[in-house]
Amino acid sequence: MASSSEIGLAAGLNILTAFAFLVAFAILRIQPLNDRVYFPKWYLKGLRNDPLQSGAFVQKFVNLDFRSYLRFLNWMPAALHMPEPELIDHAGLDSVVYLRIYLTGLKIFVPIACLAFTVMVPVNWTNRTLEQSELTFSDIDKLSISNIPTGSNRFWTHLVMAYTFTFWTCYILKREYEIIASMRLHFIASEQRRPDQFTVLVRNVPPDPDETVNELVEHFFLVNHPDHYLSHQVVYDANSLSELVNEKKTMQNWLDYYQLKYYRNNQSKRPTMRTGYLGLCGKRVDAIDHYQSEIDKLSKEICKEREKITKSSKYVMPAAFVSFKTRWGAAVCAQTEQSRNPTIWLTEWAPEPRDVYWDNLAIPFVSLTIRRLIIAVAFFFLTFFFMIPIAFVQSLANIDGIVKAAPFMKGVLEVEFVKSVIQGVLPGIALKIFLIILPSILMMMSKFEGFTSISTLERRSATRYYIFQFINVFLGSIITGTAFQQLNNFIHQSANEIPVTIGASIPMKATFFITYIMVDGWAGVAGEILRIKPLIFYHLKNFFLVKTDKDREEAMNPGSLSFNTGEPQIQLYFLLGLVYAAVTPILLPFIVVFFGLAYVVYRHQIINVYHQQYESAGAFWPDVHGRIITALIVSQLLLMGLLSTKEAAQSTPLLIVLPVLTIWFHRFCKGRYEPAFVRYPLQEAMMKDTLERAREPCLNVKNYLENAYAHPVFNNECKWDGSDDGIVSDDEWPKEPALVATKRSNSRTNTPARSQRSESTRTLLCVTDERSCP
Amino acid sequence: MASSSEIGLAAGLNILTAFAFLVAFAILRIQPLNDRVYFPKWYLKGLRNDPLQSGAFVQKFVNLDFRSYLRFLNWMPAALHMPEPELIDHAGLDSVVYLRIYLTGLKIFVPIACLAFTVMVPVNWTNRTLEQSELTFSDIDKLSISNIPTGSNRFWTHLVMAYTFTFWTCYILKREYEIIASMRLHFIASEQRRPDQFTVLVRNVPPDPDETVNELVEHFFLVNHPDHYLSHQVVYDANSLSELVNEKKTMQNWLDYYQLKYYRNNQSKRPTMRTGYLGLCGKRVDAIDHYQSEIDKLSKEICKEREKITKSSKYVMPAAFVSFKTRWGAAVCAQTEQSRNPTIWLTEWAPEPRDVYWDNLAIPFVSLTIRRLIIAVAFFFLTFFFMIPIAFVQSLANIDGIVKAAPFMKGVLEVEFVKSVIQGVLPGIALKIFLIILPSILMMMSKFEGFTSISTLERRSATRYYIFQFINVFLGSIITGTAFQQLNNFIHQSANEIPVTIGASIPMKATFFITYIMVDGWAGVAGEILRIKPLIFYHLKNFFLVKTDKDREEAMNPGSLSFNTGEPQIQLYFLLGLVYAAVTPILLPFIVVFFGLAYVVYRHQIINVYHQQYESAGAFWPDVHGRIITALIVSQLLLMGLLSTKEAAQSTPLLIVLPVLTIWFHRFCKGRYEPAFVRYPLQEAMMKDTLERAREPCLNVKNYLENAYAHPVFNNECKWDGSDDGIVSDDEWPKEPALVATKRSNSRTNTPARSQRSESTRTLLCVTDERSCP
């Protein structure tokens, strides 16, 4: 157990590190050279221009205005300055709701910390248990529950505090849930027209011997939603096409580069290149002509491939995006069951077009349930047995192994210093690498499980990451030993012993977790704002790879709030805070500082850096809420276990009421607020429909939706103008009808035969539309 | 441990008892006197007439046709004779699906029993472990797993068998689920038009300062379901009216009785009566005139009360039955969320009118969640601590207590024989009374919880009864001790020890459960067919109370399959069968006999006796399926525990796979089949709508639905014709539109003001209807 001076030293060191990061950031961010690293969001929005374009040469790269160095911390108030509604406009609701997680942390822990310091610290401090015992102890332990003698009546304080903390946390949680639910509803209500409001994703279209998927979908919805069905878009298996398009994109980029080079040289000398491997060998040809012809060739191939895909039915997957005339129609279809066989014609809200994970759209129902089983088992083994392969790798990667594999290194490796460094570092490396790639492994698992949108994939990965962290970081640190050893222990322990075992070792680990919060939390957040990795990569790319403006855009790599790794990290702090609130309150200020710092830093990053890949309108909040509730229950159970070792027998049973009430509170919130996050009320839909009809009576929804859910590689014509790269970037999908004034004939004309009924219905529909609009 | 001869004796006794019951039934049922007890269903259907009306006097009461006594068991083939589709027509789908539970039991256990006897019995029998040990043992134990030496390789047989049994059970379960789901869908699809197909129950209508509930509901649905909304019926708090109507019913009955008496006496002497208490004192008046005037008075009061209720808004509860023009519209409304606040405008399928539990329609959302918490806690205490009050009552109701309370009994009570009888009986009586009223307690709990239909109430009570039986009968018999002691043990045992503790004592309890099956199962089922209680009550009522034909109808009391007590009983046998299948296979034949006998008996009862209160189209099957799965998992865990005590270490881990697979199977079935039981596919709705529109283009759905969901006491006019008793019996709610050709003006005219829009919409609607129908 570290003494308070050691903790003070660690705190000082970490504060210094964090401060150094912040100062470094403050200096780096005002250098014009780094402008694109620290303000990429404004570039993407087109609101900021390269400072490289004007001014003296040195000023292009280094900021020489010394007054600006004096105001080096002014980004902090600036970050806090933007009001929430503007922030929603600027960065989307997801980001704002994400920030509210930190804010919730502050709201929960600031009052709890104050209360704990005024009430519990004096109660703990004014005992002499530890001093009278023969144990070694530190000042920190004197502030904790350990300092209270066994069987003391003072434990009533902790009991009352546990109740207070629970009620306060629940109150804040309920209020936040309420606010975020109404923010979400307001956001959805005030949103502009979006294709996903009108569209439903239909999966598991049953095979039919007589009709193609295209016809089948059309007929099914014409029959079952006759007044609301508008159109649909079948899903194609376009992976091969996607590859061709990517290849063409590279070619296009090279062409741009050579053209730029040619114009820069005042069109004096046409650039040449070699056609062989990596441009190092082969015949020397005119580069512009070469790439032009390559692109033409690829364009033709793409057209052929595309035609093949759209013509042949074997590329059609049994899934479709079905669009409706009104939001009401879509809301109805998404929320109801279509067929008497509940495993076919599965409908769900279509994700935003940019949020769709195309590869998973065609997985049949039975396969889905089997995949879920496989992943559940795999995740169990990953969580509890991940140490086995790592230990195996570690046993291979020792000095002897290296000497055997590379005898020439023998001399170097036998130097004592090198040997000790390697032996110290190597075992950790395998684990470190594993922990770095863990989120990707979890993401792959989610992808294999068959979710159809990126947002769901991230949410599911976050859940798994949280469980992994809970077991391997939280429990793993408290009860040292691998997760499997713990599992084995738990199986062999009685249900009431488990909280006792963990609870009893909780106070002893406080100093460890304080250090963890400072290293992982404080320094981590300060490191986040510095963006070291993107900074280095941007400059490397800028020097070696950037050929065109497009390349520079791409080199910026603004990144995004990665919910699947970020949120579980925050949840760990909630867990620590709630568990230690009634045990070792000295931990709370560290948590509060973390939440405060993280809030400011992430607010800055969201305003200036991150560019979200999708907008789920805060759909992840139920998960966040559920995990804080879990943390609350865990803290109550552990306190119960701890108190029972302290022979505070008369107060322990009263604690049983708390988890029951908390679970009930969770169920209440689930019933009260969760539907706002998973369903779309018809009242809202009707309201928006009516408003829209009044505002734009002549709106042609069909045109608007026509290509919204085409696979990205289909989203352009076969006539290339040289600037279109075939991939629709995040912002390019149509937001207003005017943007999609495409004249392409209806994709449905590709289907061989159409029933008379559907034809006539649609004609009738058009007539009605036209008649009502003069 | 009972020896095999003791078991044989017990079996013989029970078989004799059961046989005696069956013979008694066979004789009693052919007596004309008992006709209404044993064939009430046919009377209710109007397909059977009283044998009392004709023939010789003696023949009216006793069957003198001796040939019929020779064919006394011919009801058995007769019961099996009716084919399933006819049975569905005759008794409804609920009854048929209920019978399938027994059939499922037979399908699961007959092959398992055969396999167990050919494979496992020889494996168990050919050991000499028990003979070599010093334990006392019986022949039954020699057939069980106890006879296999510790650590033997023969345990592989049991492992393989456990796998086989699991797969076989799952296969049968899946097949049954499939069949029943399709039966349900077919039943719903081929059903006649029913009001609940068009109607949705809306609860938690929000309070509005400007509009009454009536107006609010109309406006809300006119706005949000403009193309589908048809009409609605608000729910009134009509408890006071209900009382008046019941009072009038009694009066009416007396009037009928005196009128009958008068006509029987050839209208010679008008009957008289006294007006005082119980007709024993007071003025003597003309009975017919008296009741006539009382009825007139009550009728007026009822009319006044009814007017008061319909006029005053304070009797209107914030709930309504909203009807739609099409089944499609109702299906959409029932499955979607209406308002952005998910706790108001809650919609669900309306139950059948006869299935509605009126008292619970107005409970607000917050109150519902609190009630659920209270009941959850109460049920926990009921299950684990029910012995405490019973023990308290037992301690009061001892000899000393009685002597104290009634000193005059002292002489009698001090006789040794009487004393021992009372001391032997009294302690059991409190427990027995508790067990008899337990289903009613559970039902009250469900009612308090706020479910809105009788079918849901019964399903929920069944779940609770099952849990109670599982803990207090199954576990309580295996580990002797009260449930609370068990709970305490389990909390203090490790997770892997619990199955070991229970598993180890499983084989020892086989003989107990065999006796239990015979007493509770065999004799219980045979007693069921005898209907002793209804038989006695019918004859008592017939002698003392029956005044009119209507009274005799009511005295029949056909009863119904009470799902809330019957199904959990069956589930206990599934549990026993699955648990003992791999341990003591000798138990299986007893289970098979139970299922076979119960199947025949209940089939007979369903055909001839029971009259169902509601029709839920087999909505309870997911519960049944889930509980059999639970039993399967329990059996796997217990086998695992048992094998681990037998040091069959190498085979035990393989058993862990089974629960995982079983849980996965359950989830698969849940996803695959459960939606058919809780949602109504739009395809079906559309199909029925289209068919109906083609068959009856001039159908006026509005007239058809007008009074379908009025509170039963409203379902008649204020002009009394003397025969209507104000209560709509189960069969009287309208089945065909022709039956409800009421001319009463729309109930909506009672609301003070109506918006122009709704008026015009409705007018338009009528015009459309009329125009299309020449």
PDB file of C-alpha atoms in Angstrom, chain A residues 582-699:
ATOM      1  CA  ALA A 582     -18.749   4.627   0.293  1.00  0.00           C
ATOM      2  CA  VAL A 583     -15.443   2.837   0.906  1.00  0.00           C
ATOM      3  CA  THR A 584     -12.513   5.140   0.161  1.00  0.00           C
ATOM      4  CA  PRO A 585     -13.924   8.561  -0.707  1.00  0.00           C
ATOM      5  CA  ILE A 586     -10.446   9.954  -1.362  1.00  0.00           C
ATOM      6  CA  LEU A 587     -10.684   8.356  -4.814  1.00  0.00           C
ATOM      7  CA  LEU A 588     -13.601  10.573  -5.792  1.00  0.00           C
ATOM      8  CA  PRO A 589     -11.716  13.834  -6.497  1.00  0.00           C
ATOM      9  CA  PHE A 590      -9.513  11.958  -8.965  1.00  0.00           C
ATOM     10  CA  ILE A 591     -12.616  10.736 -10.759  1.00  0.00           C
ATOM     11  CA  VAL A 592     -14.115  14.213 -10.761  1.00  0.00           C
ATOM     12  CA  VAL A 593     -10.939  15.694 -12.232  1.00  0.00           C
ATOM     13  CA  PHE A 594     -10.969  13.012 -14.904  1.00  0.00           C
ATOM     14  CA  PHE A 595     -14.552  13.718 -15.889  1.00  0.00           C
ATOM     15  CA  GLY A 596     -13.983  17.485 -15.918  1.00  0.00           C
ATOM     16  CA  LEU A 597     -10.812  17.313 -17.977  1.00  0.00           C
ATOM     17  CA  ALA A 598     -12.264  14.767 -20.368  1.00  0.00           C
ATOM     18  CA  TYR A 599     -15.376  16.869 -20.825  1.00  0.00           C
ATOM     19  CA  VAL A 600     -13.402  19.941 -21.875  1.00  0.00           C
ATOM     20  CA  VAL A 601     -10.979  18.006 -24.044  1.00  0.00           C
ATOM     21  CA  TYR A 602     -13.625  16.008 -25.883  1.00  0.00           C
ATOM     22  CA  ARG A 603     -15.800  19.066 -26.322  1.00  0.00           C
ATOM     23  CA  HIS A 604     -12.839  20.743 -28.017  1.00  0.00           C
ATOM     24  CA  GLN A 605     -12.152  17.682 -30.145  1.00  0.00           C
ATOM     25  CA  ILE A 606     -15.768  17.383 -31.174  1.00  0.00           C
ATOM     26  CA  ILE A 607     -15.918  21.011 -32.202  1.00  0.00           C
ATOM     27  CA  ASN A 608     -12.616  21.071 -34.065  1.00  0.00           C
ATOM     28  CA  VAL A 609     -11.542  17.573 -34.965  1.00  0.00           C
ATOM     29  CA  TYR A 610     -13.840  14.597 -35.058  1.00  0.00           C
ATOM     30  CA  HIS A 611     -15.979  13.857 -38.034  1.00  0.00           C
ATOM     31  CA  GLN A 612     -18.741  11.365 -37.225  1.00  0.00           C
ATOM     32  CA  GLN A 613     -19.317   8.517 -39.635  1.00  0.00           C
ATOM     33  CA  TYR A 614     -22.993   8.269 -38.888  1.00  0.00           C
ATOM     34  CA  GLU A 615     -25.748   9.886 -36.870  1.00  0.00           C
ATOM     35  CA  SER A 616     -27.774   7.599 -34.638  1.00  0.00           C
ATOM     36  CA  ALA A 617     -29.470  10.432 -32.695  1.00  0.00           C
ATOM     37  CA  GLY A 618     -28.099   9.210 -29.381  1.00  0.00           C
ATOM     38  CA  ALA A 619     -29.387   5.677 -29.815  1.00  0.00           C
ATOM     39  CA  PHE A 620     -26.660   4.396 -27.504  1.00  0.00           C
ATOM     40  CA  TRP A 621     -27.962   6.062 -24.357  1.00  0.00           C
ATOM     41  CA  PRO A 622     -29.941   3.040 -23.093  1.00  0.00           C
ATOM     42  CA  ASP A 623     -26.663   1.094 -23.102  1.00  0.00           C
ATOM     43  CA  VAL A 624     -24.867   3.846 -21.180  1.00  0.00           C
ATOM     44  CA  HIS A 625     -27.698   4.053 -18.677  1.00  0.00           C
ATOM     45  CA  GLY A 626     -27.805   0.284 -18.252  1.00  0.00           C
ATOM     46  CA  ARG A 627     -24.088   0.084 -17.548  1.00  0.00           C
ATOM     47  CA  ILE A 628     -24.167   2.823 -14.913  1.00  0.00           C
ATOM     48  CA  ILE A 629     -27.015   0.924 -13.263  1.00  0.00           C
ATOM     49  CA  THR A 630     -24.877  -2.225 -13.380  1.00  0.00           C
ATOM     50  CA  ALA A 631     -22.037  -0.336 -11.723  1.00  0.00           C
ATOM     51  CA  LEU A 632     -24.436   0.857  -9.046  1.00  0.00           C
ATOM     52  CA  ILE A 633     -25.628  -2.665  -8.303  1.00  0.00           C
ATOM     53  CA  VAL A 634     -22.078  -4.005  -8.247  1.00  0.00           C
ATOM     54  CA  SER A 635     -21.115  -1.277  -5.790  1.00  0.00           C
ATOM     55  CA  GLN A 636     -24.058  -2.160  -3.532  1.00  0.00           C
ATOM     56  CA  LEU A 637     -23.253  -5.869  -3.564  1.00  0.00           C
ATOM     57  CA  LEU A 638     -19.584  -5.243  -2.825  1.00  0.00           C
ATOM     58  CA  LEU A 639     -20.403  -2.880   0.023  1.00  0.00           C
ATOM     59  CA  MET A 640     -22.697  -5.561   1.402  1.00  0.00           C
ATOM     60  CA  GLY A 641     -19.872  -8.082   1.229  1.00  0.00           C
ATOM     61  CA  LEU A 642     -17.436  -5.666   2.823  1.00  0.00           C
ATOM     62  CA  LEU A 643     -19.750  -4.726   5.670  1.00  0.00           C
ATOM     63  CA  SER A 644     -20.493  -8.365   6.415  1.00  0.00           C
ATOM     64  CA  THR A 645     -16.765  -8.953   7.054  1.00  0.00           C
ATOM     65  CA  LYS A 646     -16.845  -6.009   9.431  1.00  0.00           C
ATOM     66  CA  GLU A 647     -19.482  -7.750  11.535  1.00  0.00           C
ATOM     67  CA  ALA A 648     -21.890  -4.899  11.027  1.00  0.00           C
ATOM     68  CA  ALA A 649     -24.570  -7.539  11.042  1.00  0.00           C
ATOM     69  CA  GLN A 650     -27.479  -5.320  11.923  1.00  0.00           C
ATOM     70  CA  SER A 651     -26.922  -2.940   9.018  1.00  0.00           C
ATOM     71  CA  THR A 652     -26.024  -5.390   6.227  1.00  0.00           C
ATOM     72  CA  PRO A 653     -29.532  -6.799   5.633  1.00  0.00           C
ATOM     73  CA  LEU A 654     -30.809  -3.274   5.041  1.00  0.00           C
ATOM     74  CA  LEU A 655     -28.471  -3.084   2.052  1.00  0.00           C
ATOM     75  CA  ILE A 656     -30.342  -5.899   0.289  1.00  0.00           C
ATOM     76  CA  VAL A 657     -33.176  -3.468  -0.345  1.00  0.00           C
ATOM     77  CA  LEU A 658     -30.912  -1.282  -2.481  1.00  0.00           C
ATOM     78  CA  PRO A 659     -30.225  -3.670  -5.377  1.00  0.00           C
ATOM     79  CA  VAL A 660     -33.914  -4.590  -5.481  1.00  0.00           C
ATOM     80  CA  LEU A 661     -34.897  -0.941  -5.712  1.00  0.00           C
ATOM     81  CA  THR A 662     -32.169  -0.248  -8.263  1.00  0.00           C
ATOM     82  CA  ILE A 663     -33.275  -3.093 -10.489  1.00  0.00           C
ATOM     83  CA  TRP A 664     -36.832  -1.883 -10.211  1.00  0.00           C
ATOM     84  CA  PHE A 665     -35.690   1.644 -11.108  1.00  0.00           C
ATOM     85  CA  HIS A 666     -33.943   0.236 -14.141  1.00  0.00           C
ATOM     86  CA  ARG A 667     -37.077  -1.555 -15.265  1.00  0.00           C
ATOM     87  CA  PHE A 668     -39.098   1.578 -14.735  1.00  0.00           C
ATOM     88  CA  CYS A 669     -36.703   3.645 -16.850  1.00  0.00           C
ATOM     89  CA  LYS A 670     -36.632   0.938 -19.489  1.00  0.00           C
ATOM     90  CA  GLY A 671     -40.387   1.045 -19.822  1.00  0.00           C
ATOM     91  CA  ARG A 672     -40.582   4.793 -19.557  1.00  0.00           C
ATOM     92  CA  TYR A 673     -37.796   6.001 -21.830  1.00  0.00           C
ATOM     93  CA  GLU A 674     -36.295   3.182 -23.860  1.00  0.00           C
ATOM     94  CA  PRO A 675     -39.112   3.059 -26.442  1.00  0.00           C
ATOM     95  CA  ALA A 676     -38.071   6.577 -27.463  1.00  0.00           C
ATOM     96  CA  PHE A 677     -34.756   5.071 -28.589  1.00  0.00           C
ATOM     97  CA  VAL A 678     -35.958   2.002 -30.414  1.00  0.00           C
ATOM     98  CA  ARG A 679     -39.342   2.870 -31.864  1.00  0.00           C
ATOM     99  CA  TYR A 680     -40.690   5.780 -33.820  1.00  0.00           C
ATOM    100  CA  PRO A 681     -44.030   7.073 -32.539  1.00  0.00           C
ATOM    101  CA  LEU A 682     -46.756   7.405 -35.135  1.00  0.00           C
ATOM    102  CA  GLN A 683     -47.765  10.786 -33.723  1.00  0.00           C
ATOM    103  CA  GLU A 684     -44.363  12.230 -34.608  1.00  0.00           C
ATOM    104  CA  ALA A 685     -44.411  10.643 -38.039  1.00  0.00           C
ATOM    105  CA  MET A 686     -47.864  11.993 -38.757  1.00  0.00           C
ATOM    106  CA  MET A 687     -46.914  15.453 -37.544  1.00  0.00           C
ATOM    107  CA  LYS A 688     -43.879  15.629 -39.793  1.00  0.00           C
ATOM    108  CA  ASP A 689     -45.823  14.263 -42.733  1.00  0.00           C
ATOM    109  CA  THR A 690     -48.586  16.813 -42.294  1.00  0.00           C
ATOM    110  CA  LEU A 691     -46.167  19.701 -41.917  1.00  0.00           C
ATOM    111  CA  GLU A 692     -44.262  18.639 -44.982  1.00  0.00           C
ATOM    112  CA  ARG A 693     -47.398  18.252 -47.024  1.00  0.00           C
ATOM    113  CA  ALA A 694     -48.437  21.758 -46.059  1.00  0.00           C
ATOM    114  CA  ARG A 695     -45.024  23.257 -46.796  1.00  0.00           C
ATOM    115  CA  GLU A 696     -44.176  21.428 -49.985  1.00  0.00           C
ATOM    116  CA  PRO A 697     -47.366  20.144 -51.561  1.00  0.00           C
ATOM    117  CA  CYS A 698     -45.582  19.292 -54.785  1.00  0.00           C
ATOM    118  CA  LEU A 699     -42.740  17.325 -53.291  1.00  0.00           C
TER     119      LEU A 699
END
